[in-house]
Short mmCIF file of C-alpha atoms and ligand atoms in Angstrom, two decimals:
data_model
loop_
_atom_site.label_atom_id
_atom_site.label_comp_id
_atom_site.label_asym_id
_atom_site.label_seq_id
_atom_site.Cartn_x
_atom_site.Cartn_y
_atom_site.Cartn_z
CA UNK A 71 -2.11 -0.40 34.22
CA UNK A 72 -3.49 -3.94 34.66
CA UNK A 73 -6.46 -4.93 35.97
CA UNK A 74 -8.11 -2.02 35.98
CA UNK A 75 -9.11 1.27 34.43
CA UNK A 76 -9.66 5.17 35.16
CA UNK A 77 -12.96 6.23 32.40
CA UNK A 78 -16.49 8.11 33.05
CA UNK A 79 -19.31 7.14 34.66
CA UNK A 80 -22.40 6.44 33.48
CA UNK A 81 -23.81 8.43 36.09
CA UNK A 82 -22.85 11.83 37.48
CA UNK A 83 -20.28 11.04 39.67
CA UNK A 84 -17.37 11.64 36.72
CA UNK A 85 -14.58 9.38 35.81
CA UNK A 86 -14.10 6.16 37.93
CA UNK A 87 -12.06 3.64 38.64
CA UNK A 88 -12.88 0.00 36.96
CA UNK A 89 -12.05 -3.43 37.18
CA UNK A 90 -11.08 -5.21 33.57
CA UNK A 91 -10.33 -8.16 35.36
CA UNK A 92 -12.01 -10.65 37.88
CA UNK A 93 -10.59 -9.66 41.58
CA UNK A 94 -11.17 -12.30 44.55
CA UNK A 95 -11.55 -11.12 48.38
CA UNK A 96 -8.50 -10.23 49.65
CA UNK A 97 -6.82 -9.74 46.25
CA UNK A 98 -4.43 -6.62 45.70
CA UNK A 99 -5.74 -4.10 43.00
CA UNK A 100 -3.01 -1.89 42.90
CA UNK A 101 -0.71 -0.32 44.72
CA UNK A 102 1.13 3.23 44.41
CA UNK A 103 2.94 5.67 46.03
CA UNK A 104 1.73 9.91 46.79
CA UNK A 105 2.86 12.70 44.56
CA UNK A 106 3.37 14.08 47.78
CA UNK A 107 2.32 13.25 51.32
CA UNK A 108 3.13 15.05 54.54
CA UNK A 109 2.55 14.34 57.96
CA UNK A 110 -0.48 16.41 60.54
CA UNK A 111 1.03 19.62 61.90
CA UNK A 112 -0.40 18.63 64.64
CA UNK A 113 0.83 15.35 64.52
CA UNK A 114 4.43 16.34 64.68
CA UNK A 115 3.90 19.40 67.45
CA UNK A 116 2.85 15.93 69.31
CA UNK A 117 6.77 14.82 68.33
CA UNK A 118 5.29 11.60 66.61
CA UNK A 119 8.48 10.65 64.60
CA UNK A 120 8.14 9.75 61.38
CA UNK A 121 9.79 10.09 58.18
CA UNK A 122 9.80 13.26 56.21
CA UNK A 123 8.80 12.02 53.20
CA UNK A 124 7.69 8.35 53.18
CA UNK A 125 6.13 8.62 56.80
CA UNK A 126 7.79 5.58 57.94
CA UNK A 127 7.56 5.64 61.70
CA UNK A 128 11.34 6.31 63.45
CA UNK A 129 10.36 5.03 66.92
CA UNK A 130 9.39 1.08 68.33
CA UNK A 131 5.90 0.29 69.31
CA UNK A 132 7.17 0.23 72.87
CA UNK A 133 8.98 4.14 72.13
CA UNK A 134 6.10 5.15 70.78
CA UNK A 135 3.27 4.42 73.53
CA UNK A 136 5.57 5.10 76.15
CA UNK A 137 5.69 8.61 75.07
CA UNK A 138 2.14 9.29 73.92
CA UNK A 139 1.50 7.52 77.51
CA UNK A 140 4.19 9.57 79.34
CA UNK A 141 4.69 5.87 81.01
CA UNK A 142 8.33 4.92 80.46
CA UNK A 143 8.07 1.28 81.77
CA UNK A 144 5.54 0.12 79.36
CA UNK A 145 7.01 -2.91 78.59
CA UNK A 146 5.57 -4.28 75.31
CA UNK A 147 5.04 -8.02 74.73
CA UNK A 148 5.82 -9.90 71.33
CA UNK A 149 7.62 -6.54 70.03
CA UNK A 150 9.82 -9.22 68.58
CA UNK A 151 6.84 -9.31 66.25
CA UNK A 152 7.38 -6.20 65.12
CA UNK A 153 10.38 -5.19 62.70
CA UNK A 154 11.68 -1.53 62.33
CA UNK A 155 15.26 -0.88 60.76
CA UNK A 156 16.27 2.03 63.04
CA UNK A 157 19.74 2.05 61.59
CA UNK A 158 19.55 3.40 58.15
CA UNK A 159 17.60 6.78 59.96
CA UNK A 160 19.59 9.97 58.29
CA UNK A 161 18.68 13.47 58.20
CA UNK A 162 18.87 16.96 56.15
CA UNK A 163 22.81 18.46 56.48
CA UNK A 164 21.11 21.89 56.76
CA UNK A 165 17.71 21.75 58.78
CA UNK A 166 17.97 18.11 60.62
CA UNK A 167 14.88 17.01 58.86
CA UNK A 168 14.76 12.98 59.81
CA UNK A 169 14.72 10.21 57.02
CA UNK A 170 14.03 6.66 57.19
CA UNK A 171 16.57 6.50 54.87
CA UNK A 172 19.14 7.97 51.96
CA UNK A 173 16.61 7.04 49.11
CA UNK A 174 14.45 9.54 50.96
CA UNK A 175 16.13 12.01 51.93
CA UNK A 176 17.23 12.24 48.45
CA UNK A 177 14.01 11.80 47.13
CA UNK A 178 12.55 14.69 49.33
CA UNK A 179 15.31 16.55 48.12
CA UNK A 180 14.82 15.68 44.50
CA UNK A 181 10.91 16.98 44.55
CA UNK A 182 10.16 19.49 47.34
CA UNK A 183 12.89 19.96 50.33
CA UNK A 184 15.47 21.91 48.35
CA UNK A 185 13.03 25.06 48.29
CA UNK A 186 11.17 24.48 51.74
CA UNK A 187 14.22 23.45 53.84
CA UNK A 188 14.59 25.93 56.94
CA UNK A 189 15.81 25.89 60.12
CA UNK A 190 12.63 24.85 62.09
CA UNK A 191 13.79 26.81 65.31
CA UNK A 192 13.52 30.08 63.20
CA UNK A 193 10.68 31.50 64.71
CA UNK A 194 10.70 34.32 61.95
CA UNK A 195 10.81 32.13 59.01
CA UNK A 196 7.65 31.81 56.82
CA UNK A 197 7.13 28.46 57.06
CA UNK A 198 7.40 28.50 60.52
CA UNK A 199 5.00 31.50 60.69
CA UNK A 200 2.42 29.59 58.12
CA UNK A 201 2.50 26.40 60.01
CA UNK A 202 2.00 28.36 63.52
CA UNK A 203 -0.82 30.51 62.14
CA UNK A 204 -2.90 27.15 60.65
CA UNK A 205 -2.37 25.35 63.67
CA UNK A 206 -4.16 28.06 65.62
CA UNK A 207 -6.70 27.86 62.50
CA UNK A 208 -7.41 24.20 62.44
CA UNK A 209 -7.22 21.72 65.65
CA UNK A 210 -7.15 18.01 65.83
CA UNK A 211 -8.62 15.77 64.81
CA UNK A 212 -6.66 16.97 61.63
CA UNK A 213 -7.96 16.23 58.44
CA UNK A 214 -5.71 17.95 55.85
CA UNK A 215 -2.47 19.93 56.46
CA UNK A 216 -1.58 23.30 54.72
CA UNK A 217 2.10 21.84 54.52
CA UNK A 218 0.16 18.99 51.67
CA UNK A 219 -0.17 22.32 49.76
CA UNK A 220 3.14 23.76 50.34
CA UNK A 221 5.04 20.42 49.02
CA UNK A 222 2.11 20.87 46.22
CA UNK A 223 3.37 23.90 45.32
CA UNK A 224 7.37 23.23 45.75
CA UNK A 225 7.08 20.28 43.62
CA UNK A 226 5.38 22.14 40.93
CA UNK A 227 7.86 24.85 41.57
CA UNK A 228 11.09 22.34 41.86
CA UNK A 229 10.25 20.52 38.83
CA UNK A 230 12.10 20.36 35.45
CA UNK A 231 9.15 20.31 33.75
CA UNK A 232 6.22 23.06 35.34
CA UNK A 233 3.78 22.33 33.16
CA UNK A 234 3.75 19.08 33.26
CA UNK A 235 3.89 18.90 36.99
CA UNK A 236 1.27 21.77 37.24
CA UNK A 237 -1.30 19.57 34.86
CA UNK A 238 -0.53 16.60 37.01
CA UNK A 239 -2.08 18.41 39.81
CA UNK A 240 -4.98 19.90 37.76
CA UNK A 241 -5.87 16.11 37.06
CA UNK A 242 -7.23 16.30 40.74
CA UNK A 243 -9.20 19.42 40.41
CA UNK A 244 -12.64 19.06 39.30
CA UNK A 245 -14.99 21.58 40.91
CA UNK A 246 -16.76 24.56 40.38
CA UNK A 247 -15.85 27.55 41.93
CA UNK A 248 -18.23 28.00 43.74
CA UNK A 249 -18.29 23.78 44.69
CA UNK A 250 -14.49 25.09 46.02
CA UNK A 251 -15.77 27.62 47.92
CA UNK A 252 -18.26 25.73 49.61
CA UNK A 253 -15.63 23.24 50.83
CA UNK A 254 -13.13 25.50 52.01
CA UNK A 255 -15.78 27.07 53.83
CA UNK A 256 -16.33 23.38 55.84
CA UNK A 257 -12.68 23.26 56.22
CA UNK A 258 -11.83 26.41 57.67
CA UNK A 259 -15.40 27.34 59.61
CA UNK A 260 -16.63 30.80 59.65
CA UNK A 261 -13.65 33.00 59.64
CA UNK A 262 -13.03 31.26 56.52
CA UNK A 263 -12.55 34.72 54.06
CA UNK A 264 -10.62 36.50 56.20
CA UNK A 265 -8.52 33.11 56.97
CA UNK A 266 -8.23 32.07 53.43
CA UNK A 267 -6.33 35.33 52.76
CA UNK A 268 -3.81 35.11 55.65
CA UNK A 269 -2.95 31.97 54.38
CA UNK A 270 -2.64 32.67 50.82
CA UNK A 271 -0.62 35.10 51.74
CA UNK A 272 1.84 33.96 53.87
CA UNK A 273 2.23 31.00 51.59
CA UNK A 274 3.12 33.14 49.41
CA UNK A 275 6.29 34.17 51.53
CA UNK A 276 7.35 30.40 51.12
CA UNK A 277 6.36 29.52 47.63
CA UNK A 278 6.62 32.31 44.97
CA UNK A 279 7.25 32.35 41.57
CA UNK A 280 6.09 32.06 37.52
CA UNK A 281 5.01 28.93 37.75
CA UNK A 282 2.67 28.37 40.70
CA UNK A 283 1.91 32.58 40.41
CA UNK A 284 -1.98 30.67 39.31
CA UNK A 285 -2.08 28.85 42.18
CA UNK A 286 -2.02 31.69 44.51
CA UNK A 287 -4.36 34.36 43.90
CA UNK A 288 -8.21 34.01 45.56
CA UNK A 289 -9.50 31.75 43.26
CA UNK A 290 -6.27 29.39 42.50
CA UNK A 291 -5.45 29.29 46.11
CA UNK A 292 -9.49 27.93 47.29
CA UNK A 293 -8.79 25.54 44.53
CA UNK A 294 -5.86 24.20 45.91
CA UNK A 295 -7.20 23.90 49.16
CA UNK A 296 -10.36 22.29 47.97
CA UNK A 297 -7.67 19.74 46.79
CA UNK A 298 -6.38 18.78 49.72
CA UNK A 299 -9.43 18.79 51.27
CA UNK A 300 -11.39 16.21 49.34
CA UNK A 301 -8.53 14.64 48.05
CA UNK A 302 -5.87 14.16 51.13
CA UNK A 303 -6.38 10.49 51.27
CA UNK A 304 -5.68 10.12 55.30
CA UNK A 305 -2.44 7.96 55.99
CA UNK A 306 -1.79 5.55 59.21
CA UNK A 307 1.36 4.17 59.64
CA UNK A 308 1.23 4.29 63.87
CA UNK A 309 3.97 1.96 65.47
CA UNK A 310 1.48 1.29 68.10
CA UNK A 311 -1.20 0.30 65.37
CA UNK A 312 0.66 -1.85 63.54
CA UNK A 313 2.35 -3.63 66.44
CA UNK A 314 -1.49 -4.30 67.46
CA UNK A 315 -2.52 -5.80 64.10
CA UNK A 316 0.87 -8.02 64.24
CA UNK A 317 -0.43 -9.21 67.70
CA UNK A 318 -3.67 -10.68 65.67
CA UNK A 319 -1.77 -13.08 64.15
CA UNK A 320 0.25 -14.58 66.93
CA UNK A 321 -0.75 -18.12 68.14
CA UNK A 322 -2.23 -18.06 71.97
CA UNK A 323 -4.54 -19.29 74.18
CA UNK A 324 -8.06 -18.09 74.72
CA UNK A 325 -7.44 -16.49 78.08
CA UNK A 326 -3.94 -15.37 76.67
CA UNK A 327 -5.74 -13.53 73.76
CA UNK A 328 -8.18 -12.15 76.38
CA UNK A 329 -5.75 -11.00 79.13
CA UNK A 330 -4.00 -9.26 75.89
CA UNK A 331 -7.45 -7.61 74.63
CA UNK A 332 -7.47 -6.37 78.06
CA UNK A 333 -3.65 -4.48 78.02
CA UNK A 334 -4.33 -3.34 74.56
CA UNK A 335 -7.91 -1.78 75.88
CA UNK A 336 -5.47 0.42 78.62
CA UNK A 337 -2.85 1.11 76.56
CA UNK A 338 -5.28 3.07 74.21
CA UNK A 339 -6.90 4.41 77.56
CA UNK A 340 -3.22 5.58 78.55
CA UNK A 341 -2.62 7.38 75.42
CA UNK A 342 -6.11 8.90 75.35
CA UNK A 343 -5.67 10.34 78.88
CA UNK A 344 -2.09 11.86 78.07
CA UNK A 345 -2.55 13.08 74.63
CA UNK A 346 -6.18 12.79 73.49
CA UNK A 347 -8.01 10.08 71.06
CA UNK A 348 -6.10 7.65 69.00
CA UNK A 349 -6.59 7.75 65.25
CA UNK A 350 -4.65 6.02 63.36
CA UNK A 351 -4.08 8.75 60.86
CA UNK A 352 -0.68 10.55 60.95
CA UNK A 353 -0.72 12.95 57.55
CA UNK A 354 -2.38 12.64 53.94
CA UNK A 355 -1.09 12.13 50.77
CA UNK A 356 -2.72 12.96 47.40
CA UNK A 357 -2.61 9.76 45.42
CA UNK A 358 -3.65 9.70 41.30
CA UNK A 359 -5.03 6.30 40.76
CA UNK A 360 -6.55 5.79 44.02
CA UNK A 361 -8.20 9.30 44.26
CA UNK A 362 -10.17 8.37 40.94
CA UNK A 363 -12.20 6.00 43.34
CA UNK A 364 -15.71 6.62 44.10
CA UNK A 365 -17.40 6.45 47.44
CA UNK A 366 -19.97 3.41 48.05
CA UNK A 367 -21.66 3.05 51.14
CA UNK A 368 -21.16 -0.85 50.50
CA UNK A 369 -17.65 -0.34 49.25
CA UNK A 370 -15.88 -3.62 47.55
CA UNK A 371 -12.40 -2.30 48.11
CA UNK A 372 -10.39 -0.42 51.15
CA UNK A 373 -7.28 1.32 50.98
CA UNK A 374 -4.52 0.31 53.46
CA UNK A 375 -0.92 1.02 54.20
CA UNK A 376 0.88 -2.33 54.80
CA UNK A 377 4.11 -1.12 54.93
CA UNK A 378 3.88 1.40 57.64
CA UNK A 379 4.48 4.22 55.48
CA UNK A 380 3.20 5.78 52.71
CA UNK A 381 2.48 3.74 50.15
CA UNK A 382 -1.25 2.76 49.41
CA UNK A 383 -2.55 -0.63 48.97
CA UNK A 384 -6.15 -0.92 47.37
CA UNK A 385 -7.85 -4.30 48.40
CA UNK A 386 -10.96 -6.14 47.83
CA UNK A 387 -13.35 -6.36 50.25
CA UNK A 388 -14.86 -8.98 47.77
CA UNK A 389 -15.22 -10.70 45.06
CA UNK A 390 -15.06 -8.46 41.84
CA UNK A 391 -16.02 -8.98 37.97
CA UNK A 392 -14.76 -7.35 34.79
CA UNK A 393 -16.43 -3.76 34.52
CA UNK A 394 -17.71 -3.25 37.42
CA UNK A 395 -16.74 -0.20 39.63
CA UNK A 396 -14.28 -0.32 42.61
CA UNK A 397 -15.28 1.97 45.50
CA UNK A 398 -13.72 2.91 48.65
CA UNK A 399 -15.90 4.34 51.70
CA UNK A 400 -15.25 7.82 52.78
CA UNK A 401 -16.52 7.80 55.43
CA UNK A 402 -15.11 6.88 58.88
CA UNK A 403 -16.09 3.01 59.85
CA UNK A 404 -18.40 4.44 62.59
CA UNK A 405 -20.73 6.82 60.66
CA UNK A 406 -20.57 4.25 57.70
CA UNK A 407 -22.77 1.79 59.92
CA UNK A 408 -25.44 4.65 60.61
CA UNK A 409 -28.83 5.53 58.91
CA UNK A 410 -28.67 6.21 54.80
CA UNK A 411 -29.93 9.97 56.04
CA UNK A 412 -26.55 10.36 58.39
CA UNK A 413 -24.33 9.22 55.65
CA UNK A 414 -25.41 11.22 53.01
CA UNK A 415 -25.78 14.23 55.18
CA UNK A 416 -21.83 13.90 56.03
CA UNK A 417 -21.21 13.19 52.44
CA UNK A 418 -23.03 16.20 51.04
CA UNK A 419 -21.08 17.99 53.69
CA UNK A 420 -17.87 17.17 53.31
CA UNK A 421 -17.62 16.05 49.42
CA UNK A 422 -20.72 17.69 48.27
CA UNK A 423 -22.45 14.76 46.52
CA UNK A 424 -26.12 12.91 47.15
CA UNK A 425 -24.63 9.24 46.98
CA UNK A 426 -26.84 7.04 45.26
CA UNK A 427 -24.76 3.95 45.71
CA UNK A 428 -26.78 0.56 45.87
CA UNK A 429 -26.91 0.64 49.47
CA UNK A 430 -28.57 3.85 49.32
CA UNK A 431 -30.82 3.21 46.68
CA UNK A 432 -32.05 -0.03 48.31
CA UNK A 433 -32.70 2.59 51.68
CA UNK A 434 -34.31 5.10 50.08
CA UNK A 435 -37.52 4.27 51.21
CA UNK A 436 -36.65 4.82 55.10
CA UNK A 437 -37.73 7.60 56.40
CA UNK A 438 -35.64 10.34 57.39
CA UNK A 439 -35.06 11.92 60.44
CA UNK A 440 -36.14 15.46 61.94
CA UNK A 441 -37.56 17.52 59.35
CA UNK A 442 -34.71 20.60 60.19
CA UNK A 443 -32.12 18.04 59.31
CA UNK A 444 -34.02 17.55 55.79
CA UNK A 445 -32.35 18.04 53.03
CA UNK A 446 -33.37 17.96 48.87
CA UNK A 447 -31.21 17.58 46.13
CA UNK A 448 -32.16 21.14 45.45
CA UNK A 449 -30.29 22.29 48.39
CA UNK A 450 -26.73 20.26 47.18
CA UNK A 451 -25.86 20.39 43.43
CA UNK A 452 -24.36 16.92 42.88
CA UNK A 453 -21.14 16.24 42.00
CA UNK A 454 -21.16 16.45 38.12
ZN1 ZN B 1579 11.18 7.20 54.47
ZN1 ZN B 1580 16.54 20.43 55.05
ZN1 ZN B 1581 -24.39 5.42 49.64
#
């Protein structure tokens, strides 16, 4: 590692992630890839094609609005802008899984496929059944997938070494049970017992064996999910997207640019009509250096994906010095420019922590809102 290292906190928020070396705006702090990523069920029910394992999209920005749009004369312009190798696409022999390419189908092979490759059309099968059953469970806008934990559990089960694979992903567990729980709970909503145990059970059917065996009674399995929950780092690698952010950087005219805002504006209005609000966020991927990040509400790095598939690039939002902490927001852009009250409510919600970042601090003196809304550190055990 260079530039940076994972140690503890001074305060209660655990280990972190540190700068050892000066970092200026805009400078690259590291880059890896997932232990394992997978894309939304969702996501793929909606036939967005991507790669099985690296999420590389397998369809043009022009292929790809013109079927979210269900307009097939969309013509884009400057998609010469835009590069996509279409040619090295290859698939599973056995289950027609689609690859970007040979390095990963064989990769996919190599950690998880070999146990979790079925015939998708097999109504019967247990994957099928799982991934059915949690997509009646859990609608878009998708936030973690149960397949994350399935690929969890075939790499640990798929790997030469268990243990080692097994501690691997015990480096991302670091909850209570009860702090597991809690989060599951969020996940899932209400019917969350009896729907924990459906699903523990039927992945079960898919993944069985020795070495995950701790990973799938009651307790093991909430911990898993808690996993994936807090740690799914969310992963955009839309066609459409990027073709939009390549547009940025073309040369043009004032009115050109505008007349372009403009198509852009309906394209997105097009999609959203056809098949419902655009995030750019097509799986998750659980990611070891990255996930050691803490959340800031002023956060002096961002994770991106500027190769359109899986592969995480941390950034600096600005200028960094030797020791000091790099954080990441967690929260979407929109409720990271509301009130220090909103934020931390959505944080204690969703990660279970009071953030006490120096944004926060410096609010702490604004009042909060309605008094139902209230809540003490009494009420949320911070994240220790
Ligand atoms: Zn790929
Ligand atoms: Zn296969
Ligand atoms: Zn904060």
């Amino acid at each position: 590692m260079e530039g940076f290292e994972i140690r503890l906190t001074s305060s209660k928020k655990g280990k972190g992630l540190f700068a050892t070396q000066k970092f200026d705006q805009g400078d690259v702090i590291l880059e890896e890839d997932p232990l394992v990523s997978c894309q939304f069920a969702w996501n793929a029910a909606y036939r967005y094609l991507a790669c099985d394992y690296c999420m590389k999209p397998l369809e043009t920005p022009e292929q790809n609005v013109r079927r979210l749009s269900c307009k097939p004369d969309i013509v884009l312009p400057h998609s010469d802008r835009f590069e996509l190798n279409l040619e090295s696409i290859t698939s599973c022999d056995q289950c027609g899984a689609l690859y970007c390419s040979e390095g990963c189908r064989q990769k996919a092979y190599v950690i998880y496929h070999r146990i979790l490759c079925h015939n998708p059309s097999d109504a019967q099968h247990p994957i099928v059944v799982l991934m059915e059953t949690w997509k009646q469970m859990h609608y878009p806008p998708e936030t973690t997938s149960i397949m994350l934990l399935v690929r969890i559990l075939a790499y640990i089960q798929q790997s030469s070494d268990p243990s080692a694979a097994r501690a691997k992903v015990k480096q991302f567990c670091h909850r209570t049970e009860n702090e597991d729980a809690e989060l599951v709970h969020k996940l899932l909503g209400e019917q969350f017992t009896h729907q924990m145990n459906t699903l523990r059970e039927l992945t079960s059917h898919v993944v069985s064996g020795d070495e995950v065996q701790e990973f799938l009674t009651p307790e093991g399995f909430c911990t898993l999910m808690a996993l994936v929950g807090t740690n799914g780092q969310g992963i955009g690698t839309s066609p459409l997207a990027m073709w939009v952010n390549s547009v940025l950087e073309v040369t043009m005219s004032d009115d050109e640019r505008q007349q372009l805002d403009l198509f852009i504006d309906k394209l997105y209005q097009y999609v959203e009509e056809e098949s419902g609000s655009f995030l750019n966020t097509e799986g998750s991927g659980l990611f070891q250096l990255q996930s050691s990040c803490n959340h800031s509400c002023a956060p002096n790095a961002e994770s991106t994906f500027p190769y359109g598939n899986h592969r995480v690039q941390l950034k600096a939002l600005k200028p960094i010095m030797p020791g000091e902490e790099i954080c990441i927001s967690y929260l979407d852009e929109c409720t990271l420019q509301r009130s220090r009250h909103s934020r931390q409510k959505e944080l204690a919600q969703n990660y279970l922590f009071v953030c006490w970042c120096e944004r926060c601090s410096s609010q702490a003196s604004e009042p909060d809102c309605t008094s139902e809304e209230e809540m003490s550190d009494e009420d949320i055990d911070a994240d220790d």
